[in-house]
Structure formats: structure tokens, C-alpha cells
Short mmCIF file of C-alpha atoms in Angstrom, two decimals:
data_model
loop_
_atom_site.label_atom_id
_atom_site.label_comp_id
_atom_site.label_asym_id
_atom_site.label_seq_id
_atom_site.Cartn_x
_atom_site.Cartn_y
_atom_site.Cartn_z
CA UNK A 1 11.39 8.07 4.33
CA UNK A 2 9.24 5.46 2.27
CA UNK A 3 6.34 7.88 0.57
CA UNK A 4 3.89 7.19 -1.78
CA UNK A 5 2.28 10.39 -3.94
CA UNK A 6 -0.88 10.22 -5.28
CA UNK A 7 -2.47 12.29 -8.05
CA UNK A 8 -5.54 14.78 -7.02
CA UNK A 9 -8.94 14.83 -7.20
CA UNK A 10 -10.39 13.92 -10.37
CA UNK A 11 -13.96 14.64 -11.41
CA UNK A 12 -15.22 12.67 -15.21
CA UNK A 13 -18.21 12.46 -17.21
CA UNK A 14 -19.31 8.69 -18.00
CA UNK A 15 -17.58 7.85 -21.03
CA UNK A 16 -14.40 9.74 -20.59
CA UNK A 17 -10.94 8.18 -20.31
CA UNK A 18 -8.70 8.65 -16.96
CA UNK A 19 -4.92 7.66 -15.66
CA UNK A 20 -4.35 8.26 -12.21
CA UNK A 21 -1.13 8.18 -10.77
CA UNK A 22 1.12 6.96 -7.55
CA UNK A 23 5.00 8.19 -7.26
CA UNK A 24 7.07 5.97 -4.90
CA UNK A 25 10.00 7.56 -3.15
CA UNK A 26 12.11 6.69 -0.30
CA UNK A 27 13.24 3.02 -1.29
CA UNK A 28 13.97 0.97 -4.37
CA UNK A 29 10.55 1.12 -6.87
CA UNK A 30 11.48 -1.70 -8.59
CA UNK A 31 11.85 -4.14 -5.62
CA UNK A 32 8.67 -3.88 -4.45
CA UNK A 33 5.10 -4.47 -5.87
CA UNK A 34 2.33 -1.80 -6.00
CA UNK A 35 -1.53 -2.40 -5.87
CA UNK A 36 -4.80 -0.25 -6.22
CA UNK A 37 -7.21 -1.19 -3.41
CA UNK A 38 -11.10 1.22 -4.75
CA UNK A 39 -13.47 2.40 -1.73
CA UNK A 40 -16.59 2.86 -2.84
CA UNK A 41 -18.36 6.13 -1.02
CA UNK A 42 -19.57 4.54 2.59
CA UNK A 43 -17.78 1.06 1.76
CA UNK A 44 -14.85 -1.39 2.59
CA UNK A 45 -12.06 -2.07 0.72
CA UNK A 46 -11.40 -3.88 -2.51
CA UNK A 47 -8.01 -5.46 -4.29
CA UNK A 48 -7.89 -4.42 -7.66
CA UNK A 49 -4.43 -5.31 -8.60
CA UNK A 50 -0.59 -5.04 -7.90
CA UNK A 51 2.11 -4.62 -10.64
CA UNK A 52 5.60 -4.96 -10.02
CA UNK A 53 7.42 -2.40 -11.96
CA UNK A 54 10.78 -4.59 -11.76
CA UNK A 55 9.97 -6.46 -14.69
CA UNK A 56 6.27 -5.19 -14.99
CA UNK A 57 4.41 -8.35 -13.96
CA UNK A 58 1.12 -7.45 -13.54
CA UNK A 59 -2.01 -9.31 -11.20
CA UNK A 60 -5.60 -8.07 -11.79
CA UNK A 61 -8.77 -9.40 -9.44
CA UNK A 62 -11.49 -11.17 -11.69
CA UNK A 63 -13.97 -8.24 -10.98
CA UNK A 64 -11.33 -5.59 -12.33
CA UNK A 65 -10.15 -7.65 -14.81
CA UNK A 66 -10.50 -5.94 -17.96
CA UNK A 67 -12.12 -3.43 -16.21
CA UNK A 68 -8.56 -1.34 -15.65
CA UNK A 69 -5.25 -1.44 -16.78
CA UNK A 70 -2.49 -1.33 -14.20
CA UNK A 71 0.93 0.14 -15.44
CA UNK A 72 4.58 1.66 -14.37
CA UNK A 73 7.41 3.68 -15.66
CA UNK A 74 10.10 2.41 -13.75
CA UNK A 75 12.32 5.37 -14.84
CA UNK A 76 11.01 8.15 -12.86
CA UNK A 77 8.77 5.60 -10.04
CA UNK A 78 5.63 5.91 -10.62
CA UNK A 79 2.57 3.63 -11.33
CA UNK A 80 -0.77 4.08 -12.79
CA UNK A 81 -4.48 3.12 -13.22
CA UNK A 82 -6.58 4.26 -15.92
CA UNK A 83 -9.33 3.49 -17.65
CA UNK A 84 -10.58 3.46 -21.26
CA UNK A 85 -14.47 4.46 -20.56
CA UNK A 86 -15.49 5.79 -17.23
CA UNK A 87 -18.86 4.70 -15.53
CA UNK A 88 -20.85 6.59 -12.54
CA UNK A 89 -20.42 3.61 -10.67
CA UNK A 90 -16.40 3.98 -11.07
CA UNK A 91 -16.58 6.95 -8.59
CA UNK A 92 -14.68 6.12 -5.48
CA UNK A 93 -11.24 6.68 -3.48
CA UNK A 94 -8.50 4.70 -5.03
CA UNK A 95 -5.62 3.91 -2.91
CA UNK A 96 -2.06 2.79 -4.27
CA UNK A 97 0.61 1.20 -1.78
CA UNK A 98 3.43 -1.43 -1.35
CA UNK A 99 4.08 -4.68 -0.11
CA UNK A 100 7.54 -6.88 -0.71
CA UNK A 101 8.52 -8.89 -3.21
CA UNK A 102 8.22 -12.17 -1.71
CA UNK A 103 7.09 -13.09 2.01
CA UNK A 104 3.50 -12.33 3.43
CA UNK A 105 2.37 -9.70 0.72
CA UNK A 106 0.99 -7.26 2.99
CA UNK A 107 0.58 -3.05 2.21
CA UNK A 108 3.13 -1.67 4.20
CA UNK A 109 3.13 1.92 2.54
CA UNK A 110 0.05 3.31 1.50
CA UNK A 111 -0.74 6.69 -0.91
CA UNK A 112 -2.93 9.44 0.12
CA UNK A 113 -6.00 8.30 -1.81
CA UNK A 114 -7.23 9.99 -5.35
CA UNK A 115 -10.96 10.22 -5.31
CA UNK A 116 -12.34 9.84 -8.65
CA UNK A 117 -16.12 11.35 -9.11
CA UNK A 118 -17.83 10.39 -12.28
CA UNK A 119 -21.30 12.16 -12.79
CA UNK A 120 -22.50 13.57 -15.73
CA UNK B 1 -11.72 -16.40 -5.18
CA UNK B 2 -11.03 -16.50 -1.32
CA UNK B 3 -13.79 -15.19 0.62
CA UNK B 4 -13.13 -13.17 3.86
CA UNK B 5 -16.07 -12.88 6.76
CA UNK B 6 -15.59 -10.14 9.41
CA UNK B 7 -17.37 -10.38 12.72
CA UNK B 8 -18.95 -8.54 14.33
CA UNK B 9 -19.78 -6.04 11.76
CA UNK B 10 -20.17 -3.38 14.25
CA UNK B 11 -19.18 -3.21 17.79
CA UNK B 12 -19.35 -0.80 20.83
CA UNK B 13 -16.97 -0.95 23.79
CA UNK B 14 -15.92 1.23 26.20
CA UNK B 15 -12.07 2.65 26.91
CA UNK B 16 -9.90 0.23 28.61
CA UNK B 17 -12.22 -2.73 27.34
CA UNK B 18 -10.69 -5.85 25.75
CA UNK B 19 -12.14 -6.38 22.25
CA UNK B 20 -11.40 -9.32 20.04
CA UNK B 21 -12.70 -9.18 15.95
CA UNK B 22 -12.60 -12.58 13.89
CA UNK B 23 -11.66 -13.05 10.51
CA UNK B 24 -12.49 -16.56 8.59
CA UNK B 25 -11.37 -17.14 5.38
CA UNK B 26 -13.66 -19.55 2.85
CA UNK B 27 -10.27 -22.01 2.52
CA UNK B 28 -6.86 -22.18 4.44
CA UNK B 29 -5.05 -19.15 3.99
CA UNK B 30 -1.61 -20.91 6.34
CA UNK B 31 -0.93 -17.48 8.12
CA UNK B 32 -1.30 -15.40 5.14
CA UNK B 33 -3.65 -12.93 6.99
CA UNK B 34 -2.94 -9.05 7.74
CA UNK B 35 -4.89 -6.71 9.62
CA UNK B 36 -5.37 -3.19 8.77
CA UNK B 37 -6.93 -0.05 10.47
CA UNK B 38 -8.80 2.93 8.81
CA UNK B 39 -9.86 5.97 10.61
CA UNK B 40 -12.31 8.37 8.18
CA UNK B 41 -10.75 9.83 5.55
CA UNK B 42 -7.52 8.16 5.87
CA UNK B 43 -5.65 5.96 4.43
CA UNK B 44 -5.60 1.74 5.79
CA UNK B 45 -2.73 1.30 8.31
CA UNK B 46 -0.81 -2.14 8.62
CA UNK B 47 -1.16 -3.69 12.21
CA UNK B 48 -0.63 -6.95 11.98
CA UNK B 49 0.88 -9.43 9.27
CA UNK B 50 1.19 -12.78 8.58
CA UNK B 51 -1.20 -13.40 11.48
CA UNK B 52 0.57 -12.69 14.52
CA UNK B 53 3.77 -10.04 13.56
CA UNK B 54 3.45 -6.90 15.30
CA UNK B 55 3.70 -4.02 12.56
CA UNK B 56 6.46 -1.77 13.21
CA UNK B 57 5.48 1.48 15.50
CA UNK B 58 2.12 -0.21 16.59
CA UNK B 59 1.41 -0.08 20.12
CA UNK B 60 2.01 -3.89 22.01
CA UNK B 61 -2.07 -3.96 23.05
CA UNK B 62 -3.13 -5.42 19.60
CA UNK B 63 -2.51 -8.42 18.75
CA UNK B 64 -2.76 -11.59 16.15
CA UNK B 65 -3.38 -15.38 16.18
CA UNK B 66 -4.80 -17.46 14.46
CA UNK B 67 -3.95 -20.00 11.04
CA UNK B 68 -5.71 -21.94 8.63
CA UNK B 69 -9.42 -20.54 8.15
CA UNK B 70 -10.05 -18.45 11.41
CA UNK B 71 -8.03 -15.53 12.58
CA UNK B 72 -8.65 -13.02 15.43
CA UNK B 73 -6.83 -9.19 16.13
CA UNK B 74 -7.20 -8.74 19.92
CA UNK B 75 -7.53 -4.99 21.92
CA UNK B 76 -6.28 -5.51 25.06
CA UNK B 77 -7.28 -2.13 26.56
CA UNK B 78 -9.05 0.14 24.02
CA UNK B 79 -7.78 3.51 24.04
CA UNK B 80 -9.50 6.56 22.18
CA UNK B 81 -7.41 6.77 19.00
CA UNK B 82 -8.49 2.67 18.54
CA UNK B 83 -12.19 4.00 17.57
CA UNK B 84 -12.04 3.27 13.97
CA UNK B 85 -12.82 0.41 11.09
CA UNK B 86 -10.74 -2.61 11.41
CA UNK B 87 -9.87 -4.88 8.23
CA UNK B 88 -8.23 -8.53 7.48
CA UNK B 89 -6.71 -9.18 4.38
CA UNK B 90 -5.57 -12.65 2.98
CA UNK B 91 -2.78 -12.87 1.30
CA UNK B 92 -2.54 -16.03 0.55
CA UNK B 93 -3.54 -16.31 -2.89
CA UNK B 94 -4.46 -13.27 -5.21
CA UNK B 95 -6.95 -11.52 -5.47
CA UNK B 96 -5.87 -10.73 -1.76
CA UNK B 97 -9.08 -10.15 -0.65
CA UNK B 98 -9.89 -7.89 2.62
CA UNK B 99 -12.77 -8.87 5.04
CA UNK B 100 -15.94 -6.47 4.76
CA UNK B 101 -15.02 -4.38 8.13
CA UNK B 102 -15.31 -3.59 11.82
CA UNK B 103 -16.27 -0.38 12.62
CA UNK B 104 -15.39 -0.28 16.43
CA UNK B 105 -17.46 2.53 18.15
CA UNK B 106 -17.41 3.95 21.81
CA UNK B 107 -20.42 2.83 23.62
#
């Protein structure tokens, strides 16, 4: 069964660094690419970026550009989000999940959601 | 970027109505377009992809058309578990930017 694991609940002061995490099981990790989609509190959804831990090619949106990094340790399947320098307007639900290498690119596999809070 | 406009915004139907949401994308997107559903507090859930293809384990009553710049997902008869926010996503060129929603409500 195709899973993806999120991290919990995380609740930051502005200013403070976070890495949140998503654990694929269930298939091959490396064959597949992984994005971060935000929800801001009341709002739609957002791309962010996809990485594909296969040879860690990485794909950032202009507004998240520099904004995040996207990462993944191939060796136990798992990829990440963090950020250097958390702002209140950073609080949201952040979603991980899947979509194939090559064909249509949809998010076939989704996480649980982490909801990040940042309020000082 | 691609831009992605949702309409209606909001919409109110009854069970057993046929609903139809449109999706137009700011260029052509070929049939690069997926449709999600997200009921609150859950995670999105895949419908539709590349336009028209039925998601595996979705129920026959939605479905896709659609290419180029204007796309529509299609309720044939609502049922009560379809009350929820409906999404398209182009995926044509990244940043694979999603519409800005439908919440569907019952009237």
C-alpha cells in the first residue's frame, strides 16, 4: 500500500528555523517525484515545489523560490521542507505527495498534512 | 506563470443534480489538466487526470473534457459525499498551478 507519512504539528516563533518531513512507503521513492502544495488557514491550494529524490532534481515555484528549500534522503525515503527564518505569514497546512516520473504529473498519493503555526 | 480561473466560485445544488465546474487556463495547457477534491480537513484527492482519465476507485458520475485553455469536471448525479471543494491543476508546465476552488454546497 502506497503511504505517505507526514511529520506533526509544529508550532514556531517568527525567526526560528523548521524541517518538516514526508516518509514514502509502499513503492519505489526514487521513481517518483514529491511536491509540497501550502494551504493557507481558509484558502486554496498552492505548488511550492517537487524534488525527485532519484537523482535529487529539484523544481521550486517563483513565489517559493528562495523562500524554502526542498530536500531528500533517498536512503531511508523521506523528503523535506524547511526553512531558514520563519514568518507569521508561513503558518499553514503543508501537504507532501507523488506524481510519476514522466506522463501527466498529477498527485496521485498525498500525506496527511503538517500544520505549521508561527505566532510569537 | 500559468494562470488557472475556477468557475463558479461557489455553487449550490441539490442531490441527484448534474453540476458542471470550468477550469481555463491563461495559455494552452494540451490536456495537462487534473482535477482534485478536498473535503475539510483532508487531504486533496485525484479525480481526474490528464483531462478526461478516470482516477482509479472514483465513482463513473464525474467526469473530464476538455483541451487547450478550457476544461470542465462534470457531476452527473450529485450524491452527499460530493459536497466538498473541487480543484484543477495544470500540469503542463511548472509551477503546476491549481485553480482557486469550488466549494460545492447543498442548496
Amino acid at each position: 500500500e502506497v503511504q505517505l507519512v507526514q511529520s506533526g504539528a509544529e508550532v514556531k516563533k517568527p525567526g526560528e528555523s523548521l524541517k518538516i518531513s514526508c516518509k514514502g512507503s509502499g513503492y519505489s521513492f526514487t521513481s517518483y517525484w514529491i511536491g509540497w502544495v501550502r494551504q493557507m488557514p481558509g484558502k486554496g491550494l498552492e505548488w511550492m515545489g517537487i524534488i525527485y529524490p532519484g537523482d535529487s532534481d529539484t523544481r521550486y515555484s517563483p513565489s517559493f523560490q528562495g523562500q524554502v528549500t526542498i530536500s531528500a534522503d533517498k536512503s531511508i525515503s523521506t523528503a523535506y521542507l524547511q526553512w531558514s527564518s520563519l514568518k507569521a505569514s508561513d503558518t499553514a497546512m503543508y501537504y507532501c505527495a507523488r506524481h510519476p516520473r514522466d506522463g501527466y504529473n498529477f498527485f496521485d498519493y498525498w500525506g496527511q498534512g503538517t500544520l505549521v503555526t508561527v505566532s510569537s | 506563470d500559468i494562470q488557472m480561473t475556477q468557475s463558479p466560485s461557489s455553487l449550490s445544488a441539490s442531490v441527484g443534480d448534474r453540476v458542471t465546474i470550468t477550469c481555463r487556463a491563461s495559455q494552452s495547457i494540451s490536456s495537462y489538466l487534473n482535477w482534485y477534491q478536498q473535503k475539510p480537513g483532508k487531504a486533496p484527492k485525484l479525480l481526474i487526470y490528464a483531462a478526461s482519465s478516470l482516477q482509479s476507485g472514483v465513482p463513473s458520475r464525474f467526469s473530464g473534457s476538455g483541451s487547450g485553455t478550457d476544461f470542465t469536471l462534470t457531476i452527473s448525479s450529485l450524491q452527499p459525499e460530493d459536497f466538498a471543494t473541487y480543484y484543477c491543476q495544470q500540469s503542463y508546465s511548472t509551477a503546476y498551478s491549481f485553480g482557486q476552488g469550488t466549494k460545492l454546497e447543498i442548496k
